[in-house]
PDB file of C-alpha atoms in Angstrom:
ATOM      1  CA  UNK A 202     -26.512 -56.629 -81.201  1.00 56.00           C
ATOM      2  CA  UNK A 203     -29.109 -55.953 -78.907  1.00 55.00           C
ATOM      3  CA  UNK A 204     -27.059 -53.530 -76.776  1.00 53.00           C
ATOM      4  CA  UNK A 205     -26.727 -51.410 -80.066  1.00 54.00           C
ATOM      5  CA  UNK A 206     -29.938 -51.169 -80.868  1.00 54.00           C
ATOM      6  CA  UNK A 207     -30.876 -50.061 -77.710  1.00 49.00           C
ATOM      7  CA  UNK A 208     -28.534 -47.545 -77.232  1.00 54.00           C
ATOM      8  CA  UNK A 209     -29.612 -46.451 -80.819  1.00 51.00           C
ATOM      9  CA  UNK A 210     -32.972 -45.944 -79.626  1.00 50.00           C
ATOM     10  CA  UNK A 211     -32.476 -44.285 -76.598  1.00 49.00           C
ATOM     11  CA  UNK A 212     -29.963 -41.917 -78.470  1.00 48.00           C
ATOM     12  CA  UNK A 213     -33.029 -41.286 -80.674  1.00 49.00           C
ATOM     13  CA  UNK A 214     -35.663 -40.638 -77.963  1.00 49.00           C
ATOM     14  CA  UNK A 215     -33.792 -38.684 -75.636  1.00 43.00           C
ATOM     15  CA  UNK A 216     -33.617 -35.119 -76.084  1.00 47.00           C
ATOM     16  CA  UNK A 217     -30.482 -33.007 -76.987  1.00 49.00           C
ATOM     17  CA  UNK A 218     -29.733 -29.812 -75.637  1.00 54.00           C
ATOM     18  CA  UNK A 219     -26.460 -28.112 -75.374  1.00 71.00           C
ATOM     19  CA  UNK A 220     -26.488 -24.236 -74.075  1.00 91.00           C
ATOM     20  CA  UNK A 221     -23.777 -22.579 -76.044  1.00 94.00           C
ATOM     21  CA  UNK A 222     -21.545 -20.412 -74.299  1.00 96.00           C
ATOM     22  CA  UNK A 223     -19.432 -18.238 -76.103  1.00 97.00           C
ATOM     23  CA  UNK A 224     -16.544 -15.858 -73.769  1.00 97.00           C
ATOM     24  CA  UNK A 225     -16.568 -12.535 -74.368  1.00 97.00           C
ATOM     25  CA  UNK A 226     -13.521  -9.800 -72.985  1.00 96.00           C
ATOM     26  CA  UNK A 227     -14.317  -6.701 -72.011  1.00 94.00           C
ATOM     27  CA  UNK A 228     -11.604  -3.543 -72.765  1.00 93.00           C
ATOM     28  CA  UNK A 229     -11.091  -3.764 -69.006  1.00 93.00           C
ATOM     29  CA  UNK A 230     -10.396  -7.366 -68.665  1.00 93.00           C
ATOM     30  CA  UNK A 231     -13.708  -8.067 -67.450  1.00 93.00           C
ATOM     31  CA  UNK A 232     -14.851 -11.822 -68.313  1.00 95.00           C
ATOM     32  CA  UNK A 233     -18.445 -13.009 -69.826  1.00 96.00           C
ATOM     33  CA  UNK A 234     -20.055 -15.836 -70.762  1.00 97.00           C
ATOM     34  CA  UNK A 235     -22.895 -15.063 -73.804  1.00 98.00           C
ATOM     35  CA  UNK A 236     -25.477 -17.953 -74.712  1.00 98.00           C
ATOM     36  CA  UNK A 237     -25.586 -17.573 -78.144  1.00 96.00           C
ATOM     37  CA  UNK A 238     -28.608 -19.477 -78.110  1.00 96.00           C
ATOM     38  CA  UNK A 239     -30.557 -16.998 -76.268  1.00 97.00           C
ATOM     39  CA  UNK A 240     -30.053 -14.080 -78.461  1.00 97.00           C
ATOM     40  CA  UNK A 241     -33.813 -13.120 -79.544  1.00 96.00           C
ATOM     41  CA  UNK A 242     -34.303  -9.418 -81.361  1.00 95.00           C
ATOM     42  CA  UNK A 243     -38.196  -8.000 -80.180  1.00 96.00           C
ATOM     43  CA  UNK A 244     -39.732  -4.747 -80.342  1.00 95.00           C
ATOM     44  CA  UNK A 245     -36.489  -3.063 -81.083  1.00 95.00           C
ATOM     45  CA  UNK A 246     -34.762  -4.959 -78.192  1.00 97.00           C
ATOM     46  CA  UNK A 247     -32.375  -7.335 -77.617  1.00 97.00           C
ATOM     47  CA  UNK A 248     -32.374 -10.074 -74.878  1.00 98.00           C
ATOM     48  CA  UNK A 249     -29.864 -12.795 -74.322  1.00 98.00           C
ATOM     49  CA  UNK A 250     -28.419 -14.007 -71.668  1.00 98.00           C
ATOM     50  CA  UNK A 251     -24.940 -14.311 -70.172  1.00 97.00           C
ATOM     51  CA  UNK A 252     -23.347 -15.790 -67.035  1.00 96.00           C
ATOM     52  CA  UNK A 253     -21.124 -14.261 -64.703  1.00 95.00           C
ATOM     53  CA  UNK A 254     -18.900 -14.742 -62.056  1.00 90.00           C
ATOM     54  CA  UNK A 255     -19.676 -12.717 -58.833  1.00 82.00           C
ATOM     55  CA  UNK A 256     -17.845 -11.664 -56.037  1.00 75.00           C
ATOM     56  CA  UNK A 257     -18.079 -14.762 -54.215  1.00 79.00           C
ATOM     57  CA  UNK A 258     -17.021 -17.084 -56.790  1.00 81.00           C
ATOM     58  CA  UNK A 259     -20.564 -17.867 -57.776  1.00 89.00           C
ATOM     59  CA  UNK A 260     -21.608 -17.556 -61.484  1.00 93.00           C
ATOM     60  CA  UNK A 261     -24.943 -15.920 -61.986  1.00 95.00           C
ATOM     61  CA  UNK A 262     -27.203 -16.172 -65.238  1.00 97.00           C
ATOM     62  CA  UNK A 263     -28.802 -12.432 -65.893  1.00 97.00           C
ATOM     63  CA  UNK A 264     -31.240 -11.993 -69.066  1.00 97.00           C
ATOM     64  CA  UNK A 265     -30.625  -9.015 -70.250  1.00 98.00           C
ATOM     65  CA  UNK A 266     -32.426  -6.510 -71.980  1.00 97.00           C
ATOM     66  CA  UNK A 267     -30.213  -4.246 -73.973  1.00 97.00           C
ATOM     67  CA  UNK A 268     -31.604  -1.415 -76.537  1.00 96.00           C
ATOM     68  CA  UNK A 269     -30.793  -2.432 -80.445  1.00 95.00           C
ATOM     69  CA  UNK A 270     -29.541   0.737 -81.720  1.00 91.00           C
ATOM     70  CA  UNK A 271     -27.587   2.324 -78.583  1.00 91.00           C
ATOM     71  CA  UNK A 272     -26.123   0.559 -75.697  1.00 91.00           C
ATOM     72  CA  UNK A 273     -28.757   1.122 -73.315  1.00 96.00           C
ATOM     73  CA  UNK A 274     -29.452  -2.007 -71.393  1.00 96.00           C
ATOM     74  CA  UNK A 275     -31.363  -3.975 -68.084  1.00 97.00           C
ATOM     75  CA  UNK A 276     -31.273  -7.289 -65.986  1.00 97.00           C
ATOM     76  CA  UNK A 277     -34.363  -8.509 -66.057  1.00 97.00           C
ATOM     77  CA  UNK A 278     -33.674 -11.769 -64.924  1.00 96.00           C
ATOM     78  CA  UNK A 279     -31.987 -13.734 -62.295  1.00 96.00           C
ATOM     79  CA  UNK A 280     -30.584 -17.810 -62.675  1.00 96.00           C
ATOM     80  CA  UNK A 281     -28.631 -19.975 -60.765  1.00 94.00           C
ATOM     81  CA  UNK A 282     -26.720 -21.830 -63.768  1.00 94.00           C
ATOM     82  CA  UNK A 283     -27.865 -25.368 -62.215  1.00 94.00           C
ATOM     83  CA  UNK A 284     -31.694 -23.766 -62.888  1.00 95.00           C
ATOM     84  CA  UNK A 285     -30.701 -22.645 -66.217  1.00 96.00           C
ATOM     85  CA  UNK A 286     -29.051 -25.835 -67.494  1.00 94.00           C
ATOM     86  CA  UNK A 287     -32.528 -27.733 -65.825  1.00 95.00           C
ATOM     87  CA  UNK A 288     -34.553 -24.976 -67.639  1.00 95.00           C
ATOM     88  CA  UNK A 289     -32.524 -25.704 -70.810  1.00 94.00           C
ATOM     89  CA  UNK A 290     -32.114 -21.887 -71.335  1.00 93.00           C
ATOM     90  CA  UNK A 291     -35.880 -20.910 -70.567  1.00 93.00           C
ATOM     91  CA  UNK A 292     -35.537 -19.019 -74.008  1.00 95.00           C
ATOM     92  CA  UNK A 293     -39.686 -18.743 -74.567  1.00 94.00           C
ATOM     93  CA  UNK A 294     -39.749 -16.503 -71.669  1.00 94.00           C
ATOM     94  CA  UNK A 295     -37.078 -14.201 -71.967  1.00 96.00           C
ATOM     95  CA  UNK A 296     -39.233 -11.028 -73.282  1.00 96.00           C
ATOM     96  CA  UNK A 297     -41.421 -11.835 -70.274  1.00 95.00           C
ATOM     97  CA  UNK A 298     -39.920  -9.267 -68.039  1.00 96.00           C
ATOM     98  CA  UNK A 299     -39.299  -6.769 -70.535  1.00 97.00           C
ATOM     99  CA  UNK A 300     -39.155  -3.377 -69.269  1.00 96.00           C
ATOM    100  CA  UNK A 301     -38.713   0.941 -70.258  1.00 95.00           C
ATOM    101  CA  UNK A 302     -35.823   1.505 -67.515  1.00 96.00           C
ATOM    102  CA  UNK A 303     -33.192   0.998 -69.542  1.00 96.00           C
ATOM    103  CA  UNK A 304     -29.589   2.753 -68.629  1.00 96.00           C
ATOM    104  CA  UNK A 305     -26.624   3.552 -70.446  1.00 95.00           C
ATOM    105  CA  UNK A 306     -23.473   1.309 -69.865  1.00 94.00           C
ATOM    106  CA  UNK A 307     -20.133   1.703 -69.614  1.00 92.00           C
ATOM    107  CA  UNK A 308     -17.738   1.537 -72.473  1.00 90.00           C
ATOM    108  CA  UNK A 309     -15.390  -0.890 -70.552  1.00 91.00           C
ATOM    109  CA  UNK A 310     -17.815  -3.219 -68.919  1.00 94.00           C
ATOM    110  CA  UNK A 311     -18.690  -6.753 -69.499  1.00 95.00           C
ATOM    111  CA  UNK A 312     -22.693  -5.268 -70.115  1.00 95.00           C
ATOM    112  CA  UNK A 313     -20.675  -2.934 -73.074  1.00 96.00           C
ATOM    113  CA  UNK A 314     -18.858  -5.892 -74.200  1.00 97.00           C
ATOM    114  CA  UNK A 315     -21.351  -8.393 -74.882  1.00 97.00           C
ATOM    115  CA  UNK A 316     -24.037  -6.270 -75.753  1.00 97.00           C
ATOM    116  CA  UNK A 317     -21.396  -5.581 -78.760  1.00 96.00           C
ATOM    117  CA  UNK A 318     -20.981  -9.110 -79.183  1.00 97.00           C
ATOM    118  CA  UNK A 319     -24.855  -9.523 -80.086  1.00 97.00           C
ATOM    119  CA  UNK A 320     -24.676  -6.935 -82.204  1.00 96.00           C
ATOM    120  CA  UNK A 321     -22.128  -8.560 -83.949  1.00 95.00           C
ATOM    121  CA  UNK A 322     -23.613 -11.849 -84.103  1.00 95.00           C
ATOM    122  CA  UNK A 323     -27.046 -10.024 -85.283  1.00 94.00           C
ATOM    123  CA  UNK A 324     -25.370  -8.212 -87.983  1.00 90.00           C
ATOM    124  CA  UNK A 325     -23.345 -11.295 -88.941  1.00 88.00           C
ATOM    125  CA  UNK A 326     -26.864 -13.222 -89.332  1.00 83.00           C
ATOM    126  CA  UNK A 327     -28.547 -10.727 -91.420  1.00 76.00           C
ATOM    127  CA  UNK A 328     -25.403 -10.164 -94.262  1.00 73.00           C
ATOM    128  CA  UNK A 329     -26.824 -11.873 -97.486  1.00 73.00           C
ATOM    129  CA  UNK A 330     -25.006 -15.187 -97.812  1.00 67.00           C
ATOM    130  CA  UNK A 331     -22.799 -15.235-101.303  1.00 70.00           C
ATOM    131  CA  UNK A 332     -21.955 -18.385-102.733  1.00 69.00           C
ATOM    132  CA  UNK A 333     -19.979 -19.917-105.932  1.00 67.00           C
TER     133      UNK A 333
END
């Protein structure tokens, strides 16, 4: 009895956290992970971050900075996933690097493809919600 209680308790007291990682495809084939957690709309901006695989077989985690209305985007930010994961997202400073030199992206590219994904998951969030 007293082992359940105290695994009760420390269930209780210790904190959750779960980044949530959603794939994304680009029309290329192209492969990206988007936190769906991260996703923050500010000053006509979007940032979230996503994690990919580099040439070395290495996954990176960029912030990016993408434009809301056209598909104009920026890294602003650099993390090892271990970092990430230990900064459980670091999602209060993701505007922190926000910058004006934004570029276009490529229709086919895994930038393209998940900055259409937030845009999606955006829109999704601000349809009214019908009921019966």
């Amino acid at each position: 009895m007293k082992k359940i209680i105290l695994i009760a308790v420390c269930l209780l007291i210790s904190p959750v956290f779960a980044i949530n990682w959603v794939l994304v495809q680009s029309a290329s084939g192209g492969i990206v992970y988007l936190d769906t957690d991260s996703i923050k709309e500010y000053n006509g901006y979007y940032f979230y971050n996503i994690k990919v695989d580099t040439s070395m077989n290495e996954s990176t985690v960029i912030t990016m900075q993408a434009q809301k209305s056209y598909p104009f985007s920026a890294r602003i930010n650099y993390y090892k996933p271990s970092r990430y994961e230990q900064l459980n997202g670091d999602y209060e400073n993701i505007t922190l690097k926000m910058t004006k030199n934004l570029e276009p992206v490529t229709y086919e590219s895994r930038a393209y493809a998940a900055y259409k994904k937030v845009k999606q998951i955006e829109n999704d969030k601000n349809k009214p919600q019908i009921t019966f």
